[in-house]
Coordinates of C-alpha atoms and ligand atoms in Angstrom, one line a residue:
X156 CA -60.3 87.2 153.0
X157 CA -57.3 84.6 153.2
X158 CA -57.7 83.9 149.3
X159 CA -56.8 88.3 149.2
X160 CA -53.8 87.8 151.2
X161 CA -50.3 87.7 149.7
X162 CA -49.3 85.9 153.0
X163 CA -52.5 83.7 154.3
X164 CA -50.7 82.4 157.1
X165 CA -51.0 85.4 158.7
X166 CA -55.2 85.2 159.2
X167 CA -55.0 82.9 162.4
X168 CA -57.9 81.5 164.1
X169 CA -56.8 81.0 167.0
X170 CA -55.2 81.9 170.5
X171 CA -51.3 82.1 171.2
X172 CA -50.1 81.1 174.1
X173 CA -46.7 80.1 175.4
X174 CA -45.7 79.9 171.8
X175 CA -48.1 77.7 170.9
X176 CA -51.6 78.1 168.6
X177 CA -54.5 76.5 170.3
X178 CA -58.3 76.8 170.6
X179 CA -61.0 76.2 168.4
X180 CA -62.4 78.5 166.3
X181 CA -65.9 79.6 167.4
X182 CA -66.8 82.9 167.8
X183 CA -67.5 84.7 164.5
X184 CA -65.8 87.6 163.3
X185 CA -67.4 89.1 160.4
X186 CA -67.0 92.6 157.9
X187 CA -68.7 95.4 159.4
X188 CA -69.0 96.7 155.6
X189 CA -71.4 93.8 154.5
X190 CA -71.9 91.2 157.6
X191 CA -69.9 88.1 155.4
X192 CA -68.2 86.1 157.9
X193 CA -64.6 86.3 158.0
X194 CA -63.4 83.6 160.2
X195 CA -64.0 82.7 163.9
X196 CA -61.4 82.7 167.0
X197 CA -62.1 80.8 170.0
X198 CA -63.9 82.1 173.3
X199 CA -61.4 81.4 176.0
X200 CA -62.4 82.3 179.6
X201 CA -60.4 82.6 183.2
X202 CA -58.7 79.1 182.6
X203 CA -57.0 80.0 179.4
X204 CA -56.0 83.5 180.8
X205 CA -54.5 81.9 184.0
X206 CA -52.4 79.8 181.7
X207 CA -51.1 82.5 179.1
X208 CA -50.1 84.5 182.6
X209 CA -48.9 81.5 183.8
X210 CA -46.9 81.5 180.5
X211 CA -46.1 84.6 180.9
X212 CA -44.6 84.5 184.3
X213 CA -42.5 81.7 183.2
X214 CA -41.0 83.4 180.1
X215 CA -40.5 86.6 182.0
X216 CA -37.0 85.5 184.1
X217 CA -35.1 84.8 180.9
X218 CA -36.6 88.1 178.7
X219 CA -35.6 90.5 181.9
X220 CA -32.3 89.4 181.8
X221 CA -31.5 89.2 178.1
X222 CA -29.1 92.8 177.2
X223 CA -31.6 95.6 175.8
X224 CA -29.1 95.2 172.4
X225 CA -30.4 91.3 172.0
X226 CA -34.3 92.5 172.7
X227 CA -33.7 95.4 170.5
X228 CA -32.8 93.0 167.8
X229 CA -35.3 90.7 168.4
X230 CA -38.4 93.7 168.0
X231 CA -36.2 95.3 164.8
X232 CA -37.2 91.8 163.2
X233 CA -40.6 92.3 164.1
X234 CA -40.8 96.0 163.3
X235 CA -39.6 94.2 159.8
X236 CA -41.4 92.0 159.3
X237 CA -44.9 94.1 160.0
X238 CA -43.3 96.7 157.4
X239 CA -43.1 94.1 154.9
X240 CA -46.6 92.4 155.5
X241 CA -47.8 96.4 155.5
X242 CA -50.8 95.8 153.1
X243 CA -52.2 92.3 154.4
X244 CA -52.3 93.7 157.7
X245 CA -54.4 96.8 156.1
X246 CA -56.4 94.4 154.5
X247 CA -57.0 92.4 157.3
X248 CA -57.4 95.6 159.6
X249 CA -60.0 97.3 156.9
X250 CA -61.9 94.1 156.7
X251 CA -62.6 93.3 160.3
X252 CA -62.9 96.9 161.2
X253 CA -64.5 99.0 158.3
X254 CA -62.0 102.3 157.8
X255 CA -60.6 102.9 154.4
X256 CA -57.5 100.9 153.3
X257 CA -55.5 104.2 153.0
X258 CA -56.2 105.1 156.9
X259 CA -55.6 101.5 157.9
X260 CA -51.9 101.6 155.8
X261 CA -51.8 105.0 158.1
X262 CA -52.8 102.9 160.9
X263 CA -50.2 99.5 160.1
X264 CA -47.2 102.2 159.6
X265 CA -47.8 104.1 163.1
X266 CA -47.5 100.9 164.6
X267 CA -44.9 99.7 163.4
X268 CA -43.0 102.9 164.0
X269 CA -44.4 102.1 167.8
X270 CA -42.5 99.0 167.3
X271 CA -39.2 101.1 165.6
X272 CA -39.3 103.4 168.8
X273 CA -39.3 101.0 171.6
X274 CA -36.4 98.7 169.6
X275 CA -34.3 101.7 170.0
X276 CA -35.5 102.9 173.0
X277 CA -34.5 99.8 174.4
X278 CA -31.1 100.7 175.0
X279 CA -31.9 104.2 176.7
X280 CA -33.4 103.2 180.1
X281 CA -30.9 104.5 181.7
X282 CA -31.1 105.2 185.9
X283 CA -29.4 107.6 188.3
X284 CA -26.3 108.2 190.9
X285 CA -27.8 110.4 193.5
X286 CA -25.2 113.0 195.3
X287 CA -25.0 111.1 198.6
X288 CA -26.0 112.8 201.9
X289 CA -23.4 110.2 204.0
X290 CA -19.7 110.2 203.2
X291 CA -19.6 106.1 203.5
X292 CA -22.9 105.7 201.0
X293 CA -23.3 105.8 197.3
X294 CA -26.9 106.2 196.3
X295 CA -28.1 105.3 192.6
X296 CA -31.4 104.5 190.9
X297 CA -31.7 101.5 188.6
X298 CA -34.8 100.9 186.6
X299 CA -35.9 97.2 186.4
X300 CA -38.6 95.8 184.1
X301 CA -42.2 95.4 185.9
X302 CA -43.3 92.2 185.3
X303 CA -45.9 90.1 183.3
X304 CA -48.4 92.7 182.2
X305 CA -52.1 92.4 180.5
X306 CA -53.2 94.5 177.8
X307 CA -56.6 95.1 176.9
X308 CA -57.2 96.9 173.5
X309 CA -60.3 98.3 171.4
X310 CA -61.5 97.4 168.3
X311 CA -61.0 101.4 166.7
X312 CA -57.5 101.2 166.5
X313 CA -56.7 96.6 166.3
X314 CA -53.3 97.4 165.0
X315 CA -51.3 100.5 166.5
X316 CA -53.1 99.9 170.1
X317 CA -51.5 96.8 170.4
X318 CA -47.8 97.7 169.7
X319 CA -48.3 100.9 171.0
X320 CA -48.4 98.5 174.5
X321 CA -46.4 95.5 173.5
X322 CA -43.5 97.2 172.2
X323 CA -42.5 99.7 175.4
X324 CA -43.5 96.1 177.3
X325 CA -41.0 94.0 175.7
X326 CA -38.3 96.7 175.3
X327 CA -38.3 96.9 178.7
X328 CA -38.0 93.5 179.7
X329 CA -41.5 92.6 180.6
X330 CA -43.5 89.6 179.4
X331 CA -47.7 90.1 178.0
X332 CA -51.0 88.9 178.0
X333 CA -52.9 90.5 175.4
X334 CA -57.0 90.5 175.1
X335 CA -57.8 92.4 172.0
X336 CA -61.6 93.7 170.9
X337 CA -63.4 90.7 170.2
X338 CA -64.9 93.1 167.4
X339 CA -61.2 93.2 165.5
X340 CA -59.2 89.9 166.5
X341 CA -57.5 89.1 163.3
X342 CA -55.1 91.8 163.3
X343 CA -53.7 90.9 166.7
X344 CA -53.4 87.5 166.1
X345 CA -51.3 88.8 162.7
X346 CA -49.1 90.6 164.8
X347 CA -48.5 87.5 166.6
X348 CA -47.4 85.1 164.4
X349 CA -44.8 88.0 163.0
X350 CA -43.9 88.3 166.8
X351 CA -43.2 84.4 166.5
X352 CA -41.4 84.8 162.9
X353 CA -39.4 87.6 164.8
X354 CA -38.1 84.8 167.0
X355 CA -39.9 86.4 170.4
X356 CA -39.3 83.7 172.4
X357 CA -42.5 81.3 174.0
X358 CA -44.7 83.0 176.2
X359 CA -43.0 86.3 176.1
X360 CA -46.2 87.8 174.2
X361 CA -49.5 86.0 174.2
X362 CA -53.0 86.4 173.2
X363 CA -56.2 85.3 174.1
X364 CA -59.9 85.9 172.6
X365 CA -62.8 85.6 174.0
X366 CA -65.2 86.1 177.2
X367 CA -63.8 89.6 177.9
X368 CA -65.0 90.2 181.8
X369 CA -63.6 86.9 182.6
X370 CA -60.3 87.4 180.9
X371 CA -59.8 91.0 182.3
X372 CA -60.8 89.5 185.5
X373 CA -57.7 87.4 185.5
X374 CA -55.3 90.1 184.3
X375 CA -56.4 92.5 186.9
X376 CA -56.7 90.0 189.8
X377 CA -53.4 87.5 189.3
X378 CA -50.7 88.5 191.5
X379 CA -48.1 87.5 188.8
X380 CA -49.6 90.6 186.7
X381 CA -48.0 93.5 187.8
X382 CA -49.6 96.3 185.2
X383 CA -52.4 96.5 183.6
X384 CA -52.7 98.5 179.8
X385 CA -55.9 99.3 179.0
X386 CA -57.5 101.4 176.0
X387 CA -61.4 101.3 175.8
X388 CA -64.4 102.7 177.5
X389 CA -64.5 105.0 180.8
X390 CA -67.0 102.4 182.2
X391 CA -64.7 99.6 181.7
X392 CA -61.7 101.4 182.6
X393 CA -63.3 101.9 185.9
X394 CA -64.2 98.3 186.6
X395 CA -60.4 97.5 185.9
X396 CA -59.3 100.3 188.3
X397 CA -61.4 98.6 191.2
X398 CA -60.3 95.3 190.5
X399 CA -56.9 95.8 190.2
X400 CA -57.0 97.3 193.3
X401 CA -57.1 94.4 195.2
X402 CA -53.4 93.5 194.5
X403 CA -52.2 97.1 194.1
X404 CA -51.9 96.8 190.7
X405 CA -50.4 99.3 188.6
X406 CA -52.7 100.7 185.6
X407 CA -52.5 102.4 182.3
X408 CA -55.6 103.6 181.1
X409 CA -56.8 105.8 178.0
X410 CA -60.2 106.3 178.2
X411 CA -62.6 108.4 176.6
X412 CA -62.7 112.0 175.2
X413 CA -65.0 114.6 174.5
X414 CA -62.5 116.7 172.5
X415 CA -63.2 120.5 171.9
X416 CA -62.2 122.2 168.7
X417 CA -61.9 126.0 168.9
X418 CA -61.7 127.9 165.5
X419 CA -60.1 131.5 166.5
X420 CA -61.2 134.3 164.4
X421 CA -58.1 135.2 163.7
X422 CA -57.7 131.6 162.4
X423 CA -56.3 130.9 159.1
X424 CA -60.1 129.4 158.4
X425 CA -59.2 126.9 156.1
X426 CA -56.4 124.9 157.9
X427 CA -58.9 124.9 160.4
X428 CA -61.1 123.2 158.0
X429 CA -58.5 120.8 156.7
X430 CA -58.1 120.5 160.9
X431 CA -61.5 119.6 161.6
X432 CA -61.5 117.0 158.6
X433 CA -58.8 115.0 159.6
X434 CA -59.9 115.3 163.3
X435 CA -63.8 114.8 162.9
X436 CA -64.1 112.4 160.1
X437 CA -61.0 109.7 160.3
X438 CA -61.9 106.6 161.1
X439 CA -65.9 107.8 160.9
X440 CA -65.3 109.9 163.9
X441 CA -64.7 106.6 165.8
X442 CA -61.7 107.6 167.7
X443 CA -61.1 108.5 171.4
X444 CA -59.4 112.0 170.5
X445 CA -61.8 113.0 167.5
X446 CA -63.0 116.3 167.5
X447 CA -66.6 116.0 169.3
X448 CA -67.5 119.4 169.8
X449 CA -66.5 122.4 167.4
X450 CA -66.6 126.0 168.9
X451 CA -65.6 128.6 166.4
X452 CA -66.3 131.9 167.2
X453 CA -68.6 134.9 165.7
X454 CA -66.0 136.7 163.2
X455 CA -65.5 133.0 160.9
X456 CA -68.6 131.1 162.0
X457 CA -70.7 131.1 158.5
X458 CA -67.6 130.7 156.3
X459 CA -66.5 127.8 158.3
X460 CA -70.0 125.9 158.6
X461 CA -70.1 126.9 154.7
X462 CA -66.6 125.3 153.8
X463 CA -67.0 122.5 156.3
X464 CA -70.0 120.9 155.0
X465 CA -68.9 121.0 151.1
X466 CA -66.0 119.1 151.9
X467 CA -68.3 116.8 154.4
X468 CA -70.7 116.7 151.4
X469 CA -68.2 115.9 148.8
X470 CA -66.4 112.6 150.8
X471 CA -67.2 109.2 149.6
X472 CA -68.7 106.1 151.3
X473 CA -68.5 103.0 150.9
X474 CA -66.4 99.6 151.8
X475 CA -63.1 101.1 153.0
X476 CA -61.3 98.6 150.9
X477 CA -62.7 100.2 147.9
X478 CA -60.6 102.6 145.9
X479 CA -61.2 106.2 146.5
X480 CA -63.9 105.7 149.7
X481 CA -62.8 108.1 152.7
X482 CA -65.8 107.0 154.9
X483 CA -66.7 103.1 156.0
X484 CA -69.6 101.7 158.0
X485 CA -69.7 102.4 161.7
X486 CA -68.5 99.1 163.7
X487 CA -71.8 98.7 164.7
X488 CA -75.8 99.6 164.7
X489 CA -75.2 101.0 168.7
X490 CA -72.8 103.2 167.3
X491 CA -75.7 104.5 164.3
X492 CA -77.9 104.7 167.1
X493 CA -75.8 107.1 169.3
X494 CA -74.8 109.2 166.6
X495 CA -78.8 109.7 165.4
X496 CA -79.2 110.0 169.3
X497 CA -77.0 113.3 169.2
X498 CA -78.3 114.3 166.2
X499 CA -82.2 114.1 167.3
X500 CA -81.1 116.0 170.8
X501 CA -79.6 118.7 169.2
X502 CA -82.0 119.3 166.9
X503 CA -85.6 119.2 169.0
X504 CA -83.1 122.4 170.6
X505 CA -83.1 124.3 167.6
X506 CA -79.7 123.1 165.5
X507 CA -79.4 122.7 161.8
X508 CA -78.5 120.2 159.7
X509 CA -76.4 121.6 157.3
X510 CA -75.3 118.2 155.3
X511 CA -75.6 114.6 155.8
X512 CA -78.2 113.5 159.3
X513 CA -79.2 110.0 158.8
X514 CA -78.7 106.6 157.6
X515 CA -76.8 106.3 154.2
X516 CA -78.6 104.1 151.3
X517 CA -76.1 101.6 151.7
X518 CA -77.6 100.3 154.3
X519 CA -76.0 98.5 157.0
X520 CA -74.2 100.5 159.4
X521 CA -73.2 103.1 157.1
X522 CA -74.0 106.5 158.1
X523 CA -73.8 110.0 156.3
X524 CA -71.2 112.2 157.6
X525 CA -72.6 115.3 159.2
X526 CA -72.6 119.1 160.1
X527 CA -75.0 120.9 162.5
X528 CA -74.7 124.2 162.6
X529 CA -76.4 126.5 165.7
X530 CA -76.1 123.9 168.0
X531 CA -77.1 125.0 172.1
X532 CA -74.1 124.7 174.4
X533 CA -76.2 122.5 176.7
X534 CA -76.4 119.7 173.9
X535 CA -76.0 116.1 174.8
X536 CA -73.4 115.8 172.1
X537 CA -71.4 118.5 174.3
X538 CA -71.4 116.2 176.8
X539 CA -70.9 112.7 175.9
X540 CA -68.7 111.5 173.3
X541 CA -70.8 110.5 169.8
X542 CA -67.8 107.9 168.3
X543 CA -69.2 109.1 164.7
X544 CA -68.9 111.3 162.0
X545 CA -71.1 114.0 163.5
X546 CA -69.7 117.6 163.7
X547 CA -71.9 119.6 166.0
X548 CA -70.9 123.7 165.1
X549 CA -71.1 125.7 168.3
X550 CA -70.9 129.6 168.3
X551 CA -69.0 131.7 170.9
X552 CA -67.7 135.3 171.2
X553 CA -64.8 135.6 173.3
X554 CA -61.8 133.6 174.6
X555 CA -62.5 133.4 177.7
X556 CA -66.2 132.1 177.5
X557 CA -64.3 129.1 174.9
X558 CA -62.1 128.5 177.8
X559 CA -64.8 127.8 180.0
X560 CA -66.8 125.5 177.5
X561 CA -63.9 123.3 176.6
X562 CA -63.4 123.1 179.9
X563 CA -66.8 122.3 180.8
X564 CA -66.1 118.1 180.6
X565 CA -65.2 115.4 183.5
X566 CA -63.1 114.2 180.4
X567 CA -59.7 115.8 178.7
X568 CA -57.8 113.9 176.4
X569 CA -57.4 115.7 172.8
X570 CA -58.0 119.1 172.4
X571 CA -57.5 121.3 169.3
X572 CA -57.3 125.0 168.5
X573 CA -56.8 127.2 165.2
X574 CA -55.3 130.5 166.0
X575 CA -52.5 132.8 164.5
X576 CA -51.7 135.3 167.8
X577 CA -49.0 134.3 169.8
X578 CA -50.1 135.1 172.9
X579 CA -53.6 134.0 172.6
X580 CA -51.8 130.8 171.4
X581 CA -49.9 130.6 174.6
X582 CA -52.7 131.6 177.1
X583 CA -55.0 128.8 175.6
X584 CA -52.8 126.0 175.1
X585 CA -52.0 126.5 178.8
X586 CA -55.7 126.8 180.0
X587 CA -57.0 123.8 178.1
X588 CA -57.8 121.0 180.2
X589 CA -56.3 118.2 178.6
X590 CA -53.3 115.8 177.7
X591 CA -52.5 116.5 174.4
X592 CA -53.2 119.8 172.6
X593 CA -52.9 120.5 168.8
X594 CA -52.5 124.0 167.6
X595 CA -53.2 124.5 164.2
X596 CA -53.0 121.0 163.7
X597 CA -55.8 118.2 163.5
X598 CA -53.9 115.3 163.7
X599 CA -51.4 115.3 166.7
X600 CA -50.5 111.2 167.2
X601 CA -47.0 110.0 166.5
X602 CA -44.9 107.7 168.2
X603 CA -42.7 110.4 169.7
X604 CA -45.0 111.9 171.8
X605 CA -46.5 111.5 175.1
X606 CA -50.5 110.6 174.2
X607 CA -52.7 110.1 177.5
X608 CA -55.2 111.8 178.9
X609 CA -56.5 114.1 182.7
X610 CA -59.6 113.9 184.5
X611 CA -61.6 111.0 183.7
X612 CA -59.4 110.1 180.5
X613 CA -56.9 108.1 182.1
X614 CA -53.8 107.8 183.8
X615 CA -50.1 107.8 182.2
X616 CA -49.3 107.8 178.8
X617 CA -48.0 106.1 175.9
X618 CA -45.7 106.9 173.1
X619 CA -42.3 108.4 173.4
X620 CA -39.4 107.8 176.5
X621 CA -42.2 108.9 178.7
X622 CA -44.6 105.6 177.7
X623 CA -41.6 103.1 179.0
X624 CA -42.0 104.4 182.2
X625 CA -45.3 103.0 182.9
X626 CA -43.3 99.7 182.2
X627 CA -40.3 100.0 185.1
X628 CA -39.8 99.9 188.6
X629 CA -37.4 102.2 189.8
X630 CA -35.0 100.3 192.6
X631 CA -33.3 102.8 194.9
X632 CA -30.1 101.1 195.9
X633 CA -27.9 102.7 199.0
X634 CA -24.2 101.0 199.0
X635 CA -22.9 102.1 202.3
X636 CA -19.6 101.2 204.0
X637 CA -17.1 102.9 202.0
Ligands
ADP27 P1 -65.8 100.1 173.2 O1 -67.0 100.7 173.7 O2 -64.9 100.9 172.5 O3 -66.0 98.7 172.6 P2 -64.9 98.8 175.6 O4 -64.3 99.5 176.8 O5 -66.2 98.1 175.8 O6 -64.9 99.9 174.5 O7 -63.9 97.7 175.0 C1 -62.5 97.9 175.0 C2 -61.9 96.5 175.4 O8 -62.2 96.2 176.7 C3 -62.3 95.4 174.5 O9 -61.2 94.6 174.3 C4 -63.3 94.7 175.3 O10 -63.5 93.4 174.9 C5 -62.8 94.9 176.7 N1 -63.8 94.7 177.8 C6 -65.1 95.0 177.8 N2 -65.6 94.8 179.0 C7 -64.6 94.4 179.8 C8 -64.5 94.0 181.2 N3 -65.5 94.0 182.0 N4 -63.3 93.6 181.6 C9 -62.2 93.6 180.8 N5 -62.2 94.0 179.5 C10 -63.4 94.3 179.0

């Protein structure tokens, strides 16, 4: 991989903390797409994460107090710099983690428009003067940064989950310990030494690899650590939601989905399959707000399934950083083994395979993208979340029976519906159960938008003025004798 870079300094094997590279490379990393090694990073534990928070603490004073305008400079450089390094970050990204190079370019660009966003937003955290209720007072509301925080990011998205946490942290004033997916290390530790290039000073953000219990341990548990980012599993979410209760921690968490996708019959039928492309299939189905359950109803059914599975049918596979390939491996053989799981289910129940349903010829942990049509609303895969490119097609006949279906989930991140009447429109982007709805569109992530989820997805959001939030304390200040 180095010898493909343009810039090889930027594959690091190992660990920054307090400004400084340390560790020994151990733990291997290799290409989901054909198992070479591509370098190791070293497994640091509790010790090394006390010492980065340690660092962090220490670093934190002098970054709080710096004007937004000098941090805001100080993040442009870095928003630069990762604009300018673009396609050795996609390599890097499509190497450790299997999705075509034109998604992980997609990928690089979103976050560094994550990093873009929080430079500017810098300068707009503005507080309050409250109309005073005493004639000697003067109330306002000043917003101060939170702390040291810990981030702890998955291997689906190794790029744009890490600056969609660092950069509202840093903006703000706030120092980080970052643990990324052992899976996909090499693109955080990239970011890193462009943070360093950037001039971020020592210990401002740091990252550590390795023994990932241990190190979230530490970030949930050390009273300097004030908040807690988190993007991964429900399971794991939970655990760091118990632990970081026992210092009242405040948590971010964006957990898993189980994301309906209703097709109207007054739909325009094929956006809706352009939709449930871009929704079902990117990154191999492998991310938290992919469609996971398609419900289109009586009227289009057939001429959906039809249109759906020739495009499904027509999309190449193959090692992402090939030319042309829109599908990659899977990140791993548990992840082949859900997706056949969901497949097997729905099928002993009567469901179709209408393309693709098992392994693909290339081995590994390639897998062919799928469509099942007829598939029983009691299906596992309407239940749990398969993280792969299977597109179970449910029937229904009226809206309000859709309602109840999509609703039908202790989860509710994404949800997505295809419709054209205005008040059907209205009534069903208001009854969804979810963060984050996208009519008429499959793709609904930017920068400038809130993205989080209800119910078991997680709590607060990222992305736009609403994700710096999660990164301030707001100080109430009464001035009285007047
Ligand atoms: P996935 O199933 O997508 O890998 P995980 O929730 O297991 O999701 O992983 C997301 C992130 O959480 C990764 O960085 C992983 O290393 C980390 N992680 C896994 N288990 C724990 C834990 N017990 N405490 C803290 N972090 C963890």
């Amino acid at each position: 991989l180095r010898d493909r870079l343009k810039n090889p300094s930027l594959l690091r094997e190992a660990c920054f903390i307090d400004g400084q590279w340390s560790g020994n490379p151990e733990t291997v990393v290799t290409n989901p797409a054909n198992d070479v090694e591509l370098g190791r990073v070293p497994n640091m534990a509790a010790a090394e994460a006390t010492e980065a928070v340690e660092a962090a603490q220490r670093a934190f004073p002098a970054w709080a107090k710096m004007t937004a305008k000098q941090r805001s400079n100080v993040m442009r450089k870095w928003f630069e710099l990762i604009v300018a390094n673009r396609e050795d970050l996609a390599l890097i990204l499509t190497s450790e983690q299997g999705k075509p190079l034109s998604e992980a370019l997609g990928e690089v660009d979103i976050g560094a428009a994550y990093v873009e966003f929080y430079a500017e937003e810098a300068r707009r955290v503005y507080g309050e003067t409250i109309p005073t209720q005493r004639a000697d007072a003067r109330l306002i509301a000043i917003k101060q940064p939170i702390g040291v925080c810990g981030a702890i990011t998955p291997w689906n998205f190794p790029n744009s989950m890490i600056t969609r946490k660092v950069s509202p942290a840093l903006a703000a004033g706030c120092t980080v310990v970052l643990k990324p997916a052992n899976e996909t290390p090499f693109s955080a530790l990239a970011l890193a030494a462009l943070a360093e290039q950037a001039g971020v000073p020592n210990g401002v953000f740091n990252i550590i690899t390795g023994d990932a219990p241990a190190i979230g341990k530490v970030l949930c548990e050390h009273p300097a650590v004030r908040f807690v980012g988190f993007t991964g599993s429900t399971e794991v979410g939970k655990i760091l939601y118990r632990q970081a209760a026992v210092g009242v921690k405040k948590l971010g968490l964006e957990l898993g989905g189980n994301a309906p996708f209703i097709v109207f019959d007054d739909a325009d039928v094929d956006a809706a399959v352009e939709g449930a492309m871009v929704s079902k299939y990117r990154n191999m189905g492998q991310t938290c707000v992919c469609a996971n359950r398609l419900y289109v109803q009586d009227g289009v059914y057939d001429a959906f399934v039809e249109k759906l599975a020739a495009k499904v049918a027509a999309m190449k596979i193959g090692d992402g950083t090939e030319q042309g390939v829109t599908q990659g491996p899977l990140i791993n053989l548990a992840a082949v083994e859900k997706t056949e799981r969901h497949i097997a289910d729905a099928v002993k129940n009567g469901a179709t395979i209408v393309t693709g349903g098992k392994r693909h010829t290339l081995g590994g942990t390639f897998f062919e993208p799928t469509v099942l049509a007829n598939v029983k609303p009691d299906a596992l895969v309407a239940h749990e979340e398969t993280f792969g490119p299977l597109a179970p097609v449910f029937r229904f006949s009226t809206e309000e029976e859709v309602i109840k279906l999509a609703n039908n989930s202790p989860f509710g991140l994404a949800s997505y519906f295809y419709a054209r009447d205005l008040g059907r429109v209205w009534r069903v982007a208001e009854a969804l159960e979810a963060g984050m709805v996208g009519v008429n569109s499959g793709l609904i992530t930017t920068e400038v938008a809130p993205f989080g989820g209800v119910k078991e997805s997680g709590l607060g959001r990222e992305g736009s003025h609403h994700g710096m939030e999660e990164y301030v304390e707001i100080k109430y200040v009464m001035m009285a004798g007047i």
